[in-house]
Coordinates of C-alpha atoms and ligand atoms in Angstrom, one line a residue:
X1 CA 6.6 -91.5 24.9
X2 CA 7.0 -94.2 26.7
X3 CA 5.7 -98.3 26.3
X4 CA 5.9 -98.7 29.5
X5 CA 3.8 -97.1 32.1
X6 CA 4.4 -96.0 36.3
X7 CA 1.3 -95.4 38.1
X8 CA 1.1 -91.6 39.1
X9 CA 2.6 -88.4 37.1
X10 CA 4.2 -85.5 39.5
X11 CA 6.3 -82.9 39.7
X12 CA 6.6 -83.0 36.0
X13 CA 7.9 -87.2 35.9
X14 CA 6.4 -90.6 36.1
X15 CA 6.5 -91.2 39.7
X16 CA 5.9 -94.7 41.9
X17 CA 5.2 -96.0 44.9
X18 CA 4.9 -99.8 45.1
X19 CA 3.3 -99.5 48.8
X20 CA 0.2 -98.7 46.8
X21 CA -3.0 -101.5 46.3
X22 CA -2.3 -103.1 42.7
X23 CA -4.2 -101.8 39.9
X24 CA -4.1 -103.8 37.5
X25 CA -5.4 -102.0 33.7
X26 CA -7.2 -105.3 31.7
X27 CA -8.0 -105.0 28.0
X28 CA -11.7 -105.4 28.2
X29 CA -11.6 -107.2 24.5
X30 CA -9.0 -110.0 25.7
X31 CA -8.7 -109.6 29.1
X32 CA -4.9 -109.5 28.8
X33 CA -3.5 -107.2 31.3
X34 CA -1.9 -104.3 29.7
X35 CA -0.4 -102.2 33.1
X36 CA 0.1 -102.9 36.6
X37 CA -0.7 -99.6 38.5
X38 CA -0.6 -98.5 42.4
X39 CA -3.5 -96.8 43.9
X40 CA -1.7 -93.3 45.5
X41 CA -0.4 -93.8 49.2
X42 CA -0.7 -90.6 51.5
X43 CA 2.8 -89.9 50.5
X44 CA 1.6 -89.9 47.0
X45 CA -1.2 -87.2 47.4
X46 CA 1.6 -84.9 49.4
X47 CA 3.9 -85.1 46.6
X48 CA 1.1 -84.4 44.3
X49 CA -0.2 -81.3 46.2
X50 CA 3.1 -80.0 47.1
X51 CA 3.5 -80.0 43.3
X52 CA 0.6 -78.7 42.1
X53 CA 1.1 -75.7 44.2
X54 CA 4.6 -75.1 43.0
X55 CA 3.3 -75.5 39.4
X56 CA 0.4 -73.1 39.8
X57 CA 2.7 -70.6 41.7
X58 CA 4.6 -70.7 38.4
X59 CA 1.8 -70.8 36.0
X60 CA -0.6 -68.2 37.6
X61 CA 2.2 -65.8 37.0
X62 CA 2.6 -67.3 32.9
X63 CA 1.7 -64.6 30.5
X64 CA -2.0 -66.0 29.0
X65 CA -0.5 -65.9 25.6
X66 CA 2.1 -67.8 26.4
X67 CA -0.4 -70.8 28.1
X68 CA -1.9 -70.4 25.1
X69 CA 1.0 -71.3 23.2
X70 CA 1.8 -74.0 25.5
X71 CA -2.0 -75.3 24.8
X72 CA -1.6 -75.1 21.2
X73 CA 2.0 -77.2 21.1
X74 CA 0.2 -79.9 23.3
X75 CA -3.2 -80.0 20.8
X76 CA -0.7 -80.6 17.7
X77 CA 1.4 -83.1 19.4
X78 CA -1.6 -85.0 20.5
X79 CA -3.0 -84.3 16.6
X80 CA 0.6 -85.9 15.0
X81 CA 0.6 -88.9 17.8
X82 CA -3.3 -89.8 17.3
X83 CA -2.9 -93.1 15.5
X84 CA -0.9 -94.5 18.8
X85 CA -2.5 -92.7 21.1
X86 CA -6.1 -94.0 19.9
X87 CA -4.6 -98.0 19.7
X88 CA -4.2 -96.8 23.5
X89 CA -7.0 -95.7 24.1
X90 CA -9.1 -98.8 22.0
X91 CA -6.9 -100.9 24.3
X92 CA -7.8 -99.3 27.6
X93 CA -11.7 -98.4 27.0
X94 CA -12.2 -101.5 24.2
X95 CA -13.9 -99.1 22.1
X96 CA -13.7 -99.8 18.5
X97 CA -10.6 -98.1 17.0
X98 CA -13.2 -96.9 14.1
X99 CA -14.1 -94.8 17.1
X100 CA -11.0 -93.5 18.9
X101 CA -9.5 -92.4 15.8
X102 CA -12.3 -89.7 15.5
X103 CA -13.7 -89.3 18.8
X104 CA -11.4 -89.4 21.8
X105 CA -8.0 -87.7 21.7
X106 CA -8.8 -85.8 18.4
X107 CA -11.9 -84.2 20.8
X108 CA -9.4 -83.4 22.9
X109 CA -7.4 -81.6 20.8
X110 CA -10.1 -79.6 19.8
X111 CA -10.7 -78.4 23.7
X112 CA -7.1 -77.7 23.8
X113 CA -6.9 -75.6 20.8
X114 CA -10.2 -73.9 21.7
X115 CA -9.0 -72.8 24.8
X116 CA -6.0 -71.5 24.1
X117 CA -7.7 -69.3 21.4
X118 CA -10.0 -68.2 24.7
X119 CA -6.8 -67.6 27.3
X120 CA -4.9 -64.6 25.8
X121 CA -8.5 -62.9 25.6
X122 CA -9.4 -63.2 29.1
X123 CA -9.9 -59.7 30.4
X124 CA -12.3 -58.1 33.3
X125 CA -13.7 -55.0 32.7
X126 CA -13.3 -51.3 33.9
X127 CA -16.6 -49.8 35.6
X128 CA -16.9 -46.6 35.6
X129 CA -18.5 -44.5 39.1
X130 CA -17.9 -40.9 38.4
X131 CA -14.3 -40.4 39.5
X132 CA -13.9 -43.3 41.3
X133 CA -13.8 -46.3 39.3
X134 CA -13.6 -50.4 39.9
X135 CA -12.4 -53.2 37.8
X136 CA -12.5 -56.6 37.7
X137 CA -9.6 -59.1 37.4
X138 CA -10.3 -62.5 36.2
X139 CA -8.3 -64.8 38.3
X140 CA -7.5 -68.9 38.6
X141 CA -9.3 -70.5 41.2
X142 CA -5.4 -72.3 42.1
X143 CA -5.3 -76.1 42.1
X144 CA -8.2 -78.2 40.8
X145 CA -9.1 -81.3 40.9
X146 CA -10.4 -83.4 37.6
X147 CA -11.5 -86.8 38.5
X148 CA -12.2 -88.8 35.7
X149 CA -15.2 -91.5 34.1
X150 CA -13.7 -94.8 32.3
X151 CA -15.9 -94.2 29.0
X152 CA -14.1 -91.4 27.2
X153 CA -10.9 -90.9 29.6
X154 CA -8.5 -89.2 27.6
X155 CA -11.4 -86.4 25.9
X156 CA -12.5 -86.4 29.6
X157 CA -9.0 -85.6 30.9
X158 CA -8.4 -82.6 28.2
X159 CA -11.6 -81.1 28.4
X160 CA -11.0 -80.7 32.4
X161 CA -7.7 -79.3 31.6
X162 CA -7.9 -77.6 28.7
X163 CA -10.2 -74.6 30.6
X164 CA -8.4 -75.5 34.2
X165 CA -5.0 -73.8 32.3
X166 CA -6.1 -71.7 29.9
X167 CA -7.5 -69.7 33.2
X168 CA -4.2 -70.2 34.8
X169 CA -4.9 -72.5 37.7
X170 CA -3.0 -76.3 38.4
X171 CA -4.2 -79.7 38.2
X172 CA -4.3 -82.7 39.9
X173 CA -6.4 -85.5 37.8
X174 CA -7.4 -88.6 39.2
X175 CA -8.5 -90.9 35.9
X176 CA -11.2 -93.2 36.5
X177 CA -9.5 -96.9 37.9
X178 CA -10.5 -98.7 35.1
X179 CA -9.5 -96.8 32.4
X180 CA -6.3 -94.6 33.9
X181 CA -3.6 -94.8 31.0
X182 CA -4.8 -91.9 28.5
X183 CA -4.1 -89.7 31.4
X184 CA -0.6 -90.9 31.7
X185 CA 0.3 -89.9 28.2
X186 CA -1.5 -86.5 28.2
X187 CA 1.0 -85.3 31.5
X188 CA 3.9 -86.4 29.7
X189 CA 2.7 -84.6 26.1
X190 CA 2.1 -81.6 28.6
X191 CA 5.8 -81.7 29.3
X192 CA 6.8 -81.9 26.0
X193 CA 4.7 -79.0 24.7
X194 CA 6.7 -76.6 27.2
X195 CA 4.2 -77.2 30.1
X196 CA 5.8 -76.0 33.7
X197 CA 6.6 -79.7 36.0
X198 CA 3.7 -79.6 38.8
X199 CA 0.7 -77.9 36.4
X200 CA -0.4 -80.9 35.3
X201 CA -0.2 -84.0 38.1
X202 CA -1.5 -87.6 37.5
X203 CA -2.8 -89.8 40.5
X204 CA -4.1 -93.4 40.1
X205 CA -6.7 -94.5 42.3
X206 CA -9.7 -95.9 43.1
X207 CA -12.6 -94.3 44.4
X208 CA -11.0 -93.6 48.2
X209 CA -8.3 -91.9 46.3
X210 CA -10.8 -89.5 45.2
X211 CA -12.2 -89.2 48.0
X212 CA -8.7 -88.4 49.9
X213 CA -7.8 -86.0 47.4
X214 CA -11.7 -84.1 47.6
X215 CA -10.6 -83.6 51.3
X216 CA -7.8 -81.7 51.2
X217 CA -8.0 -78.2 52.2
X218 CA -5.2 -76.9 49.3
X219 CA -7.6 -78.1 46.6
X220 CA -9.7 -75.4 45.3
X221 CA -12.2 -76.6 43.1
X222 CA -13.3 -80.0 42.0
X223 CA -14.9 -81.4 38.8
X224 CA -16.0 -84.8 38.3
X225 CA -17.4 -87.1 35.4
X226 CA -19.1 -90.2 37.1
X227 CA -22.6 -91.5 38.4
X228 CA -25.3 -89.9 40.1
X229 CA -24.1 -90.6 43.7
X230 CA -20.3 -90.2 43.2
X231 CA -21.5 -86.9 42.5
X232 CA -23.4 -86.3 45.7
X233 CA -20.4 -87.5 47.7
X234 CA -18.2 -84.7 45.7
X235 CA -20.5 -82.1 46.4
X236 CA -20.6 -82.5 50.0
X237 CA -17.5 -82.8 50.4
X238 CA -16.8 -80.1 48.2
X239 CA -19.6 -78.1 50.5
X240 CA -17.2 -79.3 53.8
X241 CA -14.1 -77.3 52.3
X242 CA -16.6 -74.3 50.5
X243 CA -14.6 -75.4 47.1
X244 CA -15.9 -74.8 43.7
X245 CA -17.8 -78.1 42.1
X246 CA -18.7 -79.0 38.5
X247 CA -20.8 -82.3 38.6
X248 CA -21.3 -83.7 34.7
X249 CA -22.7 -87.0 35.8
X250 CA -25.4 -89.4 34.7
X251 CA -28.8 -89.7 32.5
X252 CA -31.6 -91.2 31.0
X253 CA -32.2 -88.9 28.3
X254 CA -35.4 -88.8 25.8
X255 CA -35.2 -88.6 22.3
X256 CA -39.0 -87.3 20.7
X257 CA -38.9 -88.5 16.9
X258 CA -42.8 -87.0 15.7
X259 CA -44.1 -88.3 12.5
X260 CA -43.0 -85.6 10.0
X261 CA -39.4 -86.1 11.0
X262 CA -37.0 -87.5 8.2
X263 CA -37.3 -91.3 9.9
X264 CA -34.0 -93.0 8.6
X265 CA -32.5 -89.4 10.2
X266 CA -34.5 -90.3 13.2
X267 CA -33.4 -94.0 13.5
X268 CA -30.0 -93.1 12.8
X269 CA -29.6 -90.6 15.8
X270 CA -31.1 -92.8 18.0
X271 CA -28.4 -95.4 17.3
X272 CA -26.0 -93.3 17.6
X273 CA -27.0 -92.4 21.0
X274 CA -27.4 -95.9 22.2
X275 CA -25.0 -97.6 20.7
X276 CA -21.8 -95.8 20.0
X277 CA -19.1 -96.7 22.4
X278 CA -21.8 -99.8 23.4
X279 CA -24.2 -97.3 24.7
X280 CA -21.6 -96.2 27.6
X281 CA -22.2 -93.0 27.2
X282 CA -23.8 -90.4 30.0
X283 CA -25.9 -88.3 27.5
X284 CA -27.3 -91.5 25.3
X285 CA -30.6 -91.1 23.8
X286 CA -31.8 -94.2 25.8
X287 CA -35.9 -93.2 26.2
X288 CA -36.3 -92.9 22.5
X289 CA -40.6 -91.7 22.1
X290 CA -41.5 -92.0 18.9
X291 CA -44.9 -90.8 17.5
X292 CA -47.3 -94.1 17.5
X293 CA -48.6 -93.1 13.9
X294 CA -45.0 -93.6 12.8
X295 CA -44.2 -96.5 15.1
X296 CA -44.4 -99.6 13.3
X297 CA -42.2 -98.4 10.3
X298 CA -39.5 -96.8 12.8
X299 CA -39.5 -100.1 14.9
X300 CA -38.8 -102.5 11.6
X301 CA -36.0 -100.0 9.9
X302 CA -34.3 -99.8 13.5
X303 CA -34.2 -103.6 13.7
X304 CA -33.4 -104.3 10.6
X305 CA -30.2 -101.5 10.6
X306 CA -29.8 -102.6 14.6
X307 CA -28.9 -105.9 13.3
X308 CA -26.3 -105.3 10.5
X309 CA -24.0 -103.6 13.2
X310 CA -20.5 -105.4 13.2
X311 CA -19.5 -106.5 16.6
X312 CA -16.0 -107.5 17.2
X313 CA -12.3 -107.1 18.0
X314 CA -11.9 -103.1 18.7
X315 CA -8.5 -103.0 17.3
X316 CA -10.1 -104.0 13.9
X317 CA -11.1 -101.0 11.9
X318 CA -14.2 -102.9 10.3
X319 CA -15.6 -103.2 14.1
X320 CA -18.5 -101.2 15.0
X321 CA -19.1 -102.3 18.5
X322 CA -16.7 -103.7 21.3
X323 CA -17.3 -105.3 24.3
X324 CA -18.5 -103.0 27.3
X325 CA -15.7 -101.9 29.3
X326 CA -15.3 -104.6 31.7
X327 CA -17.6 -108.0 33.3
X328 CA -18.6 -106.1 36.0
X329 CA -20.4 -103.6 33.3
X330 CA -21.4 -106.6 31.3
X331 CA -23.3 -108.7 34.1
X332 CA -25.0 -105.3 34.8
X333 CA -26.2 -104.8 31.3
X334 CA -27.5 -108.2 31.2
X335 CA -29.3 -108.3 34.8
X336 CA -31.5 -105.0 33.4
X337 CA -31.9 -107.0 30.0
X338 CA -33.7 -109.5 32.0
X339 CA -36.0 -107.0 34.1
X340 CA -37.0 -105.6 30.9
X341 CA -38.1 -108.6 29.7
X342 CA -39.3 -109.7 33.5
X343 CA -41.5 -106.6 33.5
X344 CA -43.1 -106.8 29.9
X345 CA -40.8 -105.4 27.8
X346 CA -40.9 -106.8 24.0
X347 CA -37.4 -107.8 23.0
X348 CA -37.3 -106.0 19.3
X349 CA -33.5 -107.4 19.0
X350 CA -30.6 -108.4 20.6
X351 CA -30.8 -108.9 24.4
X352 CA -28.3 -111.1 24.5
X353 CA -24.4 -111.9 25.6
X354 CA -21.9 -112.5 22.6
X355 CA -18.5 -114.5 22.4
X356 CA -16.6 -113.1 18.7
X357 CA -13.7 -115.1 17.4
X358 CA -10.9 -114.4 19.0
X359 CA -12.6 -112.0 21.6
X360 CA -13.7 -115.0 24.1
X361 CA -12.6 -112.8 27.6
X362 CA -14.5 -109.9 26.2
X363 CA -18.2 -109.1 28.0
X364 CA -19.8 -108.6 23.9
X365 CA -23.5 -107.6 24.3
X366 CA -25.7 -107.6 20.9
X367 CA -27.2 -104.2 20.4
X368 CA -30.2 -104.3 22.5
X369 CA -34.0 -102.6 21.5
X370 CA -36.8 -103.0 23.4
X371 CA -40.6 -102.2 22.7
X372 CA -43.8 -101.7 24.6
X373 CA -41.8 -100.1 27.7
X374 CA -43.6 -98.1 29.8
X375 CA -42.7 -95.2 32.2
X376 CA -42.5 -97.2 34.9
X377 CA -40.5 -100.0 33.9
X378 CA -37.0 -100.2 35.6
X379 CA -35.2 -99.7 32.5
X380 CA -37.1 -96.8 31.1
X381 CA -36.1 -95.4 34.5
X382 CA -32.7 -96.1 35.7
X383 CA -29.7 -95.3 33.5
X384 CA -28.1 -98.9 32.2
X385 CA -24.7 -97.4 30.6
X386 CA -25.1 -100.3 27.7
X387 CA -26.5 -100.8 24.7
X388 CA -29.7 -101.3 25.6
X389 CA -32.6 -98.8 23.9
X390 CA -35.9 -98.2 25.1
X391 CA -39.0 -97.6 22.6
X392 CA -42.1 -96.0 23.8
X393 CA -45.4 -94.9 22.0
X394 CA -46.9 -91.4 22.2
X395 CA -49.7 -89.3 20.8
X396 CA -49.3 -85.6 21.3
X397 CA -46.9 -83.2 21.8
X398 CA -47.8 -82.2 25.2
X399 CA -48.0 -86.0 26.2
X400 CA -44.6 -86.5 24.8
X401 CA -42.9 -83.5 26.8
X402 CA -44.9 -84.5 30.4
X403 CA -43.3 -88.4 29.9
X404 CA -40.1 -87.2 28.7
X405 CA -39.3 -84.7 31.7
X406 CA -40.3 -87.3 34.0
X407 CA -37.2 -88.2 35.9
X408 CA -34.7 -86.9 37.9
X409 CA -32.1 -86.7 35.4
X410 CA -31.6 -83.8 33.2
X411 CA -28.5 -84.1 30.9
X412 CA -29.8 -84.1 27.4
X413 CA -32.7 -84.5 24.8
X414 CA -33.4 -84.5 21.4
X415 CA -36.0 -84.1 19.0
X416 CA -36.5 -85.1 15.5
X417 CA -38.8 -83.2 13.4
X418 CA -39.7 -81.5 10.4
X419 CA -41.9 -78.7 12.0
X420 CA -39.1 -75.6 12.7
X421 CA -41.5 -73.8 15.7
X422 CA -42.2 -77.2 16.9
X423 CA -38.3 -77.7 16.8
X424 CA -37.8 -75.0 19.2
X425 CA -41.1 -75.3 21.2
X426 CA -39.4 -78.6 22.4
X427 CA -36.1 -77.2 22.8
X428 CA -37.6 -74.6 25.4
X429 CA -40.0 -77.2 27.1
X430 CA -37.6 -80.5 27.4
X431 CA -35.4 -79.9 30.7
X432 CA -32.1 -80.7 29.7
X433 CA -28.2 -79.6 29.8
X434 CA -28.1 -79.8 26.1
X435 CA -30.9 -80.5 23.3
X436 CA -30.1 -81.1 19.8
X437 CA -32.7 -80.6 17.2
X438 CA -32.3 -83.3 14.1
X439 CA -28.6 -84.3 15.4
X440 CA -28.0 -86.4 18.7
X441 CA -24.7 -86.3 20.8
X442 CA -22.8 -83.9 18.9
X443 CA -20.6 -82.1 21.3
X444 CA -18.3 -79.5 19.7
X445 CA -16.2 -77.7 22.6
X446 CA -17.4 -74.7 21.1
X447 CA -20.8 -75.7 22.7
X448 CA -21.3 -75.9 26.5
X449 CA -22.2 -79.3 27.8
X450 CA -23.4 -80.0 31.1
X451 CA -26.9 -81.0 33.2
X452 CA -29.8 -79.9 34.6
X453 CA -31.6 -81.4 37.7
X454 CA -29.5 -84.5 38.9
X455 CA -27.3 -84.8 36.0
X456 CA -24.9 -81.8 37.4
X457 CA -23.9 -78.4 38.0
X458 CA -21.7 -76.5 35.8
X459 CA -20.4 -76.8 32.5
X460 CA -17.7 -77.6 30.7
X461 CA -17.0 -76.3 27.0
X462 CA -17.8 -73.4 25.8
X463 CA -17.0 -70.0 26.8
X464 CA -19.5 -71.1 30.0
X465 CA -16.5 -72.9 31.3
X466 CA -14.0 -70.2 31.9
X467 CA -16.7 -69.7 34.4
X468 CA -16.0 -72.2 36.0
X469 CA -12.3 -72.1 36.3
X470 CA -11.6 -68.5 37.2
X471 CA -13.3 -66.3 39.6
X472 CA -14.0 -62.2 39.6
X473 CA -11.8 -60.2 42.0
X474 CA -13.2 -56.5 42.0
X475 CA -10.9 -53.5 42.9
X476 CA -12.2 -50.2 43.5
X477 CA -9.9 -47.5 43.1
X478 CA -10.3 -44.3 45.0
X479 CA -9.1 -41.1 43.7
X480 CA -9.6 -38.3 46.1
X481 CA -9.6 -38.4 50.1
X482 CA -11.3 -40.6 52.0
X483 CA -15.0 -39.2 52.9
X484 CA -15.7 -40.3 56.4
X485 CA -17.8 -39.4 59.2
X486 CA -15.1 -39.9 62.2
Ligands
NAD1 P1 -18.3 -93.6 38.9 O1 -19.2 -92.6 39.6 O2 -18.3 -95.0 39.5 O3 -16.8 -93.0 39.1 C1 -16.4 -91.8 38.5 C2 -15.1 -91.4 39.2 O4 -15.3 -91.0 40.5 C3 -14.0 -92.5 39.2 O5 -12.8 -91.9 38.9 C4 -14.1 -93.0 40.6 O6 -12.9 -93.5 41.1 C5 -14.4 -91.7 41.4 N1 -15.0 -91.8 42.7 C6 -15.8 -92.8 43.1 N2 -16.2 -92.5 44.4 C7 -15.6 -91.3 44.7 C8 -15.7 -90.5 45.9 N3 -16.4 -90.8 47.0 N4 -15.0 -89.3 45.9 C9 -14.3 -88.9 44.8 N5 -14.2 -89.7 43.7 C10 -14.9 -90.8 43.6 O7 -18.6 -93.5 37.4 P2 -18.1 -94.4 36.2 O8 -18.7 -95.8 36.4 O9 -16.6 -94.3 36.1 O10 -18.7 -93.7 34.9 C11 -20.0 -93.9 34.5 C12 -20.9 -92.8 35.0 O11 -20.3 -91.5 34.6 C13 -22.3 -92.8 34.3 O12 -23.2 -92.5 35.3 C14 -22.2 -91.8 33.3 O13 -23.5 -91.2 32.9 C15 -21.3 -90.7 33.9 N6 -20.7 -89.9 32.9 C16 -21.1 -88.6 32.8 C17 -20.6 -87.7 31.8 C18 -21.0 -86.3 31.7 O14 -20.3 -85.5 31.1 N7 -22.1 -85.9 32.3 C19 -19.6 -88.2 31.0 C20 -19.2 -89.5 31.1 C21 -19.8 -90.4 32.1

């Protein structure tokens, strides 16, 4: 690998073109600027469609057992490399290296490995019709296109393309503008493991990039991590060409803690799904209900454990928290900090903007709670990417599920509880991509992860995403002469 890095990855090389706007790549935690991209030109998506569509002409025709292999190579090359490749990422993303180490690349390794275990067994079936008979071939959709969210880019960029060739099909991914180097290092890993040149392309860009690339006719299927209405812009275009869509977008997910659950269990998820990578996370546990008999107690351990979080340099493995991933994010945080406490909200902890030693240019915010926030409040409503958690009373369990499904998102829930039918009465009645009972934001690739209402379409993970990335040719065979009436 490389120190330095060119903007785009096609045809199996780093590949430039200065015409392109600047992008430059900041570290969020110093502000130092650690690449100086181009946005793709028209020339630049050409090259990376004509490429894509040599690769997949190569790889559709690749024996599944040998993608696999190919898979596997690229998993244990990422797994051997993760120390430098997780320093990358802490750089690009400021997350705390604590976190990258575990979370990022290794999680991408696991899709990798995961599916090639899945691509030699991909099979259709025979159906039988009494002479006659059909069967089904399971075939790549051809080229795809992953466009990418800044929090987790690299696990982002290998789960897309972990089922995208296992199935057989090529990929164009376009990494999120703020956040594009993972990308970068995963096409040229790609090459190393024995990957064909033009399977896996890499094109920098900003929003219009993706937009460009959504357009063109040779792409078959696209699937995008990113906000609410980036997703609505896919789909229609996406609708424009009939192409096949997965949307994983945004949330504001409910986390139901009742009073027999084990409460330190209970407090603990909930920080972990508001706080991790400084909340910037799509399936965050950010409307956290807890049961109003338990209330005081939960609200005093959170603050008190809320407030020993260590919030620093990222590239320091005693740092628990980073800054969020650029000012921009930062001033946004803070502007829904202030229209919690405009609209009533009581400020538990936190709430405000920190400066760490030797972090001055990062955008620190202290881990945020919030009590006494109602339904309506704007931040019980809109999603804040931050860390920035909302508290909320409740009585019964019916009460609990009516406020929790209250919004248009649908990505995840959880429950905390001690009560096994009550467990899984929630888990049926909460409408949500993914629920976890006593756990929160777990996401093994062996489980499918996706949303419900206006979080997405689709999934990704899981044996549900081969779904997504192939589609079902039938053939029917006829054995005897054709029966017809003319
Ligand atoms: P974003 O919507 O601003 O951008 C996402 C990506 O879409 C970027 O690469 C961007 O350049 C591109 N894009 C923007 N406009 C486009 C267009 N018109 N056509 C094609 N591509 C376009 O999102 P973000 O700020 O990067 O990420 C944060 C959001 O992502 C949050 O809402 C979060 O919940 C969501 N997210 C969802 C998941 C999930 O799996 N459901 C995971 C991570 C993040």
């Amino acid at each position: 690998m490389t120190d330095t890095f060119t903007s785009h990855f096609i045809a199996g090389a780093a590949h430039e073109d200065a015409a392109g706007t600047p992008l430059a790549v900041f570290d969020p935690a110093t502000g130092e600027t650690i690449a100086d991209l181009h946005e793709a030109t028209p020339a630049v998506i050409d090259a990376a469609i004509a490429s894509a569509r040599a690769g997949f002409a190569l790889w559709r025709a690749t024996p599944p057992a040998e993608r696999a292999r190919v898979l596997h190579r690229a998993a244990a090359l990422i797994r051997a490399r993760n120390e430098e490749l997780s320093e990358l990422e802490t750089r690009d993303t400021g997350k705390p290296i604590q976190e990258t180490r575990v979370a990022d690349w290794a999680s991408g390794a696991d899709a990798l490995e995961w599916f090639a275990g899945l691509a030699a067994g991909l099979s259709g079936e025979h159906i039988e019709l009494g002479g006659d008979f059909a069967y089904t071939r399971r075939e790549p959709l051809g080229i795809c296109l992953g466009i990418g969210a800044w929090n987790y880019p690299s696990q982002i960029a290998c789960w897309k393309a972990a089922p995208a060739l296992a199935c057989g099909n090529a990929m164009i991914f376009k990494p999120s503008e703020v956040t594009p180097l993972g990308a970068l290092r995963l096409a040229e890993i790609f090459i190393e493991a024995g990957l064909p040149a033009g399977v896996f392309n890499v094109v920098q860009g900003r929003g219009a990039v993706g937009a460009a690339l959504s357009a063109r006719p040779e792409i078959a299927k696209i699937s995008v991590t990113g906000s609410v209405p980036t997703g609505g812009k896919v789909y229609a275009a996406a609708a424009e060409g009939t192409k096949h869509v997965t949307l994983e977008l945004g949330g504001k997910s409910p986390i139901v803690v009742f009073e027999d659950a084990d409460l330190d269990s209970a407090i603990g998820g909930a920080m972990l799904g508001n706080f991790y990578s400084a909340g910037q996370i799509c399936s965050n546990g950010t409307r956290v209900f807890v049961q109003n008999s338990v209330l005081p107690a939960f609200l005093e351990r959170l603050r008190a454990r809320t407030e020993t979080i260590r919030i620093g340099d990222p590239k320091d493995a005693e740092t628990q928290m980073g800054p969020l991933v650029s000012d921009a994010q930062g001033e946004k945080v803070m502007e829904y900090i202030a229209r919690g406490r405009e609209e009533g909200a009581e400020l538990v902890t936190g709430g405000t903007r920190l400066r760490p030693e030797g972090c001055a240019a990062g955008f620190f915010v202290a881990p945020t709670v919030f009590a006494g926030v109602t339904d309506d409040m704007t931040i019980a409503r809109e999603e804040i990417f931050g860390p920035v958690m909302c508290v909320l009373g409740f009585d019964t369990e019916a009460e609990a599920v009516a406020r929790a499904n209250a919004t248009s998102f649908g990505l995840a829930a959880g429950v905390f509880t001690r009560d096994l039918a009550r467990g899984h009465r929630m888990a049926a009645a909460l409408e949500a991509g993914t629920l976890w009972i006593n756990a929160y934001n777990l996401t093994p690739v062996e489980m499918p992860f996706g949303g419900v209402k206006a979080s997405g379409l689709g999934r990704e993970n899981g044996r549900a995403a081969l779904e997504h990335y192939s589609q079902v040719k039938s053939v029917y065979v006829g054995l005897g002469p054709v029966d017809s009436p003319y």
